[in-house]
Each structure stands twice: as C-alpha cells, then as structure tokens.
Amino acid sequence: MSVKERKERERADRERLIVATARELAEQQGWDAVTTRRLAERIEYSQPVLYSHFRGKREIIGAVALEGAAEMAVALRAATSAADGPRARVAALARAYLDFAERNPAVYDALFQLDGGLAYAREDTPEQLKDAFAALLECLAEVAGDGVHPGLFTEVFWAALHGLATLTRAGRLLPEDAESRVELLVDRLAVI
C-alpha cells in the first residue's frame, strides 16, 4: 500500500469516526449537544482536523442523514421482501418506517427536521436520499390505484408516516393505538 493510499484510508476512517461520534452523541443527548468542540474532544483530534473533513455542524448533520437514509432503505426493503402480498408488504413498510424513526430519533431528525444542507426532490439530491424514496416507491407503486401517479401516492403515504412518527414521538398520540393507525393507513390509502 502506498503512502497516499494509507493517508486516504486514514482520512476516511477519521471521517467515519466523526460521523459515528456525532450520531452517538445526538442519540444520547440531542443535536444541541453536538458541537465541533465536543466532537473534537471525543474523537481526540483537534478542531482543525475536524474542519478538514466538515465545514461545520450542518455538514455533519448532512453526513448523518445520508448514512441514515441508506440504513432506512435497507430496513424498508428487508421488511417488505419478507412479506407476502401487497397488503402485507405495505403494512410491513409502514411498521419498518415507524420503527426506524422510533429507534433512531437523532438520525430521523437529521433526515427530516434539521438543515443538513442536502437537496431533496431535485436533480442534485444525493443518491442515498433517492434510494430511500425508491425503497418506499418500490412497495407503494403497486397499491397507488388506477390513474394515480405512483410517485405522488408515495409522497402522500410517506407524509402520513412522517406525521405518525412525529406525533408519536412528541407524545401526541396514544401508544396503544399504534397498530390500529398502521392498519387504518394501509386499508384507507392503499388500493389492495
């Protein structure tokens, strides 16, 4: 291995460490606790080293969001591939989405609540975000209904899931009705 290759590998390792540490800190204490000073202390590198990877917290949030989008896409595809039939796939998708949001609140915030400097629903949208949407679309396109644009249906279904995730997390919905909400969403929105 050349010196250049080793340095590139070390740089990539440092970048992964920064993102993992930011994510861990955010999950434990919230995004307000994530500062470049705290990250530098935790990873045992100077702030200038951190700034050589990311220009600031916004870019770190974006990196966490991209990592989270990739993980969400994998989770959604795994859940839907194990289900038999359109209704079961849509229900599995909804449950997997809500479960991801519940288990990863800081990542979910990075994806959908905070400014990570990422473009959504545009040509320059990062591939990880496009793939997460594609994971929703792959399942939901088959239940959009005649004359309904699959992408538009996916956006509406996704918005409903996001609303459920956000309201549940804020304590605005009764936890014991979570499964009934999924069933209602699947039965009323999807054409199965």
C-alpha positions as a Python dict, from the first residue, in 0.01 Angstrom:
ca = {
    (1, 'M'): (0, 0, 0),
    (2, 'S'): (134, 340, -95),
    (3, 'V'): (162, 631, 145),
    (4, 'K'): (-112, 810, -48),
    (5, 'E'): (-348, 510, -16),
    (6, 'R'): (-276, 483, 356),
    (7, 'K'): (-345, 853, 409),
    (8, 'E'): (-671, 827, 214),
    (9, 'R'): (-776, 527, 423),
    (10, 'E'): (-688, 709, 746),
    (11, 'R'): (-885, 1014, 632),
    (12, 'A'): (-1189, 801, 551),
    (13, 'D'): (-1158, 629, 890),
    (14, 'R'): (-1145, 967, 1067),
    (15, 'E'): (-1449, 1086, 875),
    (16, 'R'): (-1645, 774, 973),
    (17, 'L'): (-1537, 827, 1334),
    (18, 'I'): (-1660, 1187, 1329),
    (19, 'V'): (-1999, 1086, 1186),
    (20, 'A'): (-2039, 791, 1424),
    (21, 'T'): (-1945, 1004, 1723),
    (22, 'A'): (-2182, 1284, 1621),
    (23, 'R'): (-2461, 1034, 1575),
    (24, 'E'): (-2393, 868, 1910),
    (25, 'L'): (-2383, 1200, 2092),
    (26, 'A'): (-2700, 1320, 1920),
    (27, 'E'): (-2885, 997, 2004),
    (28, 'Q'): (-2776, 1023, 2369),
    (29, 'Q'): (-2812, 1395, 2433),
    (30, 'G'): (-2979, 1554, 2131),
    (31, 'W'): (-2837, 1758, 1846),
    (32, 'D'): (-2782, 2065, 2065),
    (33, 'A'): (-2510, 1867, 2244),
    (34, 'V'): (-2324, 1809, 1917),
    (35, 'T'): (-2065, 2082, 1879),
    (36, 'T'): (-1738, 2077, 1693),
    (37, 'R'): (-1554, 2131, 2022),
    (38, 'R'): (-1722, 1830, 2188),
    (39, 'L'): (-1668, 1615, 1881),
    (40, 'A'): (-1301, 1709, 1865),
    (41, 'E'): (-1261, 1618, 2233),
    (42, 'R'): (-1443, 1286, 2194),
    (43, 'I'): (-1254, 1171, 1887),
    (44, 'E'): (-926, 1302, 2029),
    (45, 'Y'): (-838, 1517, 1733),
    (46, 'S'): (-808, 1894, 1714),
    (47, 'Q'): (-1089, 2110, 1581),
    (48, 'P'): (-883, 2198, 1271),
    (49, 'V'): (-867, 1826, 1188),
    (50, 'L'): (-1245, 1805, 1222),
    (51, 'Y'): (-1284, 2112, 1000),
    (52, 'S'): (-1061, 1950, 739),
    (53, 'H'): (-1342, 1693, 696),
    (54, 'F'): (-1653, 1903, 754),
    (55, 'R'): (-1705, 2279, 738),
    (56, 'G'): (-1927, 2265, 1044),
    (57, 'K'): (-2219, 2104, 1220),
    (58, 'R'): (-2450, 2144, 921),
    (59, 'E'): (-2230, 1919, 706),
    (60, 'I'): (-2202, 1667, 989),
    (61, 'I'): (-2583, 1657, 1016),
    (62, 'G'): (-2593, 1600, 640),
    (63, 'A'): (-2347, 1312, 665),
    (64, 'V'): (-2553, 1152, 942),
    (65, 'A'): (-2866, 1198, 730),
    (66, 'L'): (-2708, 1027, 431),
    (67, 'E'): (-2591, 736, 644),
    (68, 'G'): (-2939, 713, 797),
    (69, 'A'): (-3110, 723, 457),
    (70, 'A'): (-2902, 428, 342),
    (71, 'E'): (-2988, 236, 659),
    (72, 'M'): (-3357, 320, 624),
    (73, 'A'): (-3363, 195, 265),
    (74, 'V'): (-3209, -135, 374),
    (75, 'A'): (-3457, -171, 661),
    (76, 'L'): (-3759, -95, 441),
    (77, 'R'): (-3651, -338, 170),
    (78, 'A'): (-3580, -611, 424),
    (79, 'A'): (-3922, -568, 582),
    (80, 'T'): (-4111, -569, 254),
    (81, 'S'): (-3917, -858, 100),
    (82, 'A'): (-4022, -1083, 386),
    (83, 'A'): (-4393, -1001, 344),
    (84, 'D'): (-4633, -1197, 126),
    (85, 'G'): (-4876, -999, -88),
    (86, 'P'): (-4931, -627, -147),
    (87, 'R'): (-5121, -554, 175),
    (88, 'A'): (-4867, -734, 392),
    (89, 'R'): (-4583, -550, 213),
    (90, 'V'): (-4740, -209, 268),
    (91, 'A'): (-4812, -286, 635),
    (92, 'A'): (-4455, -413, 679),
    (93, 'L'): (-4323, -98, 512),
    (94, 'A'): (-4525, 125, 745),
    (95, 'R'): (-4415, -64, 1054),
    (96, 'A'): (-4049, -64, 946),
    (97, 'Y'): (-4058, 309, 876),
    (98, 'L'): (-4216, 392, 1211),
    (99, 'D'): (-3980, 153, 1390),
    (100, 'F'): (-3678, 317, 1225),
    (101, 'A'): (-3798, 663, 1332),
    (102, 'E'): (-3853, 543, 1689),
    (103, 'R'): (-3520, 361, 1722),
    (104, 'N'): (-3314, 638, 1560),
    (105, 'P'): (-3463, 972, 1667),
    (106, 'A'): (-3148, 1180, 1607),
    (107, 'V'): (-3094, 1024, 1265),
    (108, 'Y'): (-3460, 1082, 1182),
    (109, 'D'): (-3421, 1446, 1284),
    (110, 'A'): (-3109, 1476, 1067),
    (111, 'L'): (-3304, 1333, 775),
    (112, 'F'): (-3628, 1527, 805),
    (113, 'Q'): (-3615, 1805, 1063),
    (114, 'L'): (-3269, 1964, 1063),
    (115, 'D'): (-3078, 2151, 795),
    (116, 'G'): (-2801, 1924, 676),
    (117, 'G'): (-2751, 2120, 357),
    (118, 'L'): (-2896, 1840, 145),
    (119, 'A'): (-3117, 1882, -159),
    (120, 'Y'): (-3446, 1692, -151),
    (121, 'A'): (-3670, 1619, -450),
    (122, 'R'): (-3430, 1772, -702),
    (123, 'E'): (-3189, 1654, -967),
    (124, 'D'): (-2894, 1706, -732),
    (125, 'T'): (-3050, 1505, -449),
    (126, 'P'): (-2785, 1268, -310),
    (127, 'E'): (-2820, 905, -416),
    (128, 'Q'): (-2881, 783, -60),
    (129, 'L'): (-3191, 1004, -31),
    (130, 'K'): (-3314, 899, -375),
    (131, 'D'): (-3267, 535, -278),
    (132, 'A'): (-3461, 575, 47),
    (133, 'F'): (-3750, 724, -150),
    (134, 'A'): (-3714, 444, -407),
    (135, 'A'): (-3750, 188, -128),
    (136, 'L'): (-4087, 343, -45),
    (137, 'L'): (-4189, 374, -410),
    (138, 'E'): (-4100, 12, -494),
    (139, 'C'): (-4357, -110, -247),
    (140, 'L'): (-4621, 160, -280),
    (141, 'A'): (-4636, 186, -660),
    (142, 'E'): (-4833, -138, -679),
    (143, 'V'): (-5107, -5, -449),
    (144, 'A'): (-5138, 354, -575),
    (145, 'G'): (-5454, 279, -770),
    (146, 'D'): (-5558, 339, -1129),
    (147, 'G'): (-5488, 686, -1258),
    (148, 'V'): (-5280, 782, -952),
    (149, 'H'): (-4919, 875, -1014),
    (150, 'P'): (-4710, 629, -806),
    (151, 'G'): (-4460, 897, -703),
    (152, 'L'): (-4735, 1130, -584),
    (153, 'F'): (-4904, 848, -394),
    (154, 'T'): (-4571, 759, -233),
    (155, 'E'): (-4524, 1120, -122),
    (156, 'V'): (-4869, 1128, 40),
    (157, 'F'): (-4821, 792, 212),
    (158, 'W'): (-4474, 899, 328),
    (159, 'A'): (-4619, 1226, 463),
    (160, 'A'): (-4874, 1025, 662),
    (161, 'L'): (-4598, 804, 803),
    (162, 'H'): (-4388, 1108, 888),
    (163, 'G'): (-4684, 1265, 1065),
    (164, 'L'): (-4743, 950, 1267),
    (165, 'A'): (-4374, 923, 1356),
    (166, 'T'): (-4350, 1287, 1459),
    (167, 'L'): (-4675, 1299, 1657),
    (168, 'T'): (-4598, 970, 1832),
    (169, 'R'): (-4254, 1088, 1932),
    (170, 'A'): (-4398, 1414, 2066),
    (171, 'G'): (-4640, 1217, 2285),
    (172, 'R'): (-4943, 1350, 2096),
    (173, 'L'): (-5081, 1006, 2010),
    (174, 'L'): (-5176, 719, 2238),
    (175, 'P'): (-4908, 447, 2209),
    (176, 'E'): (-5161, 166, 2245),
    (177, 'D'): (-5327, 270, 1916),
    (178, 'A'): (-5008, 248, 1706),
    (179, 'E'): (-5100, -77, 1530),
    (180, 'S'): (-5457, 42, 1466),
    (181, 'R'): (-5314, 353, 1297),
    (182, 'V'): (-5097, 140, 1068),
    (183, 'E'): (-5395, -81, 978),
    (184, 'L'): (-5613, 223, 907),
    (185, 'L'): (-5344, 386, 696),
    (186, 'V'): (-5292, 71, 491),
    (187, 'D'): (-5664, -4, 450),
    (188, 'R'): (-5773, 351, 361),
    (189, 'L'): (-5489, 478, 147),
    (190, 'A'): (-5366, 173, -40),
    (191, 'V'): (-5572, 17, -320),
    (192, 'I'): (-5528, -351, -247),
}
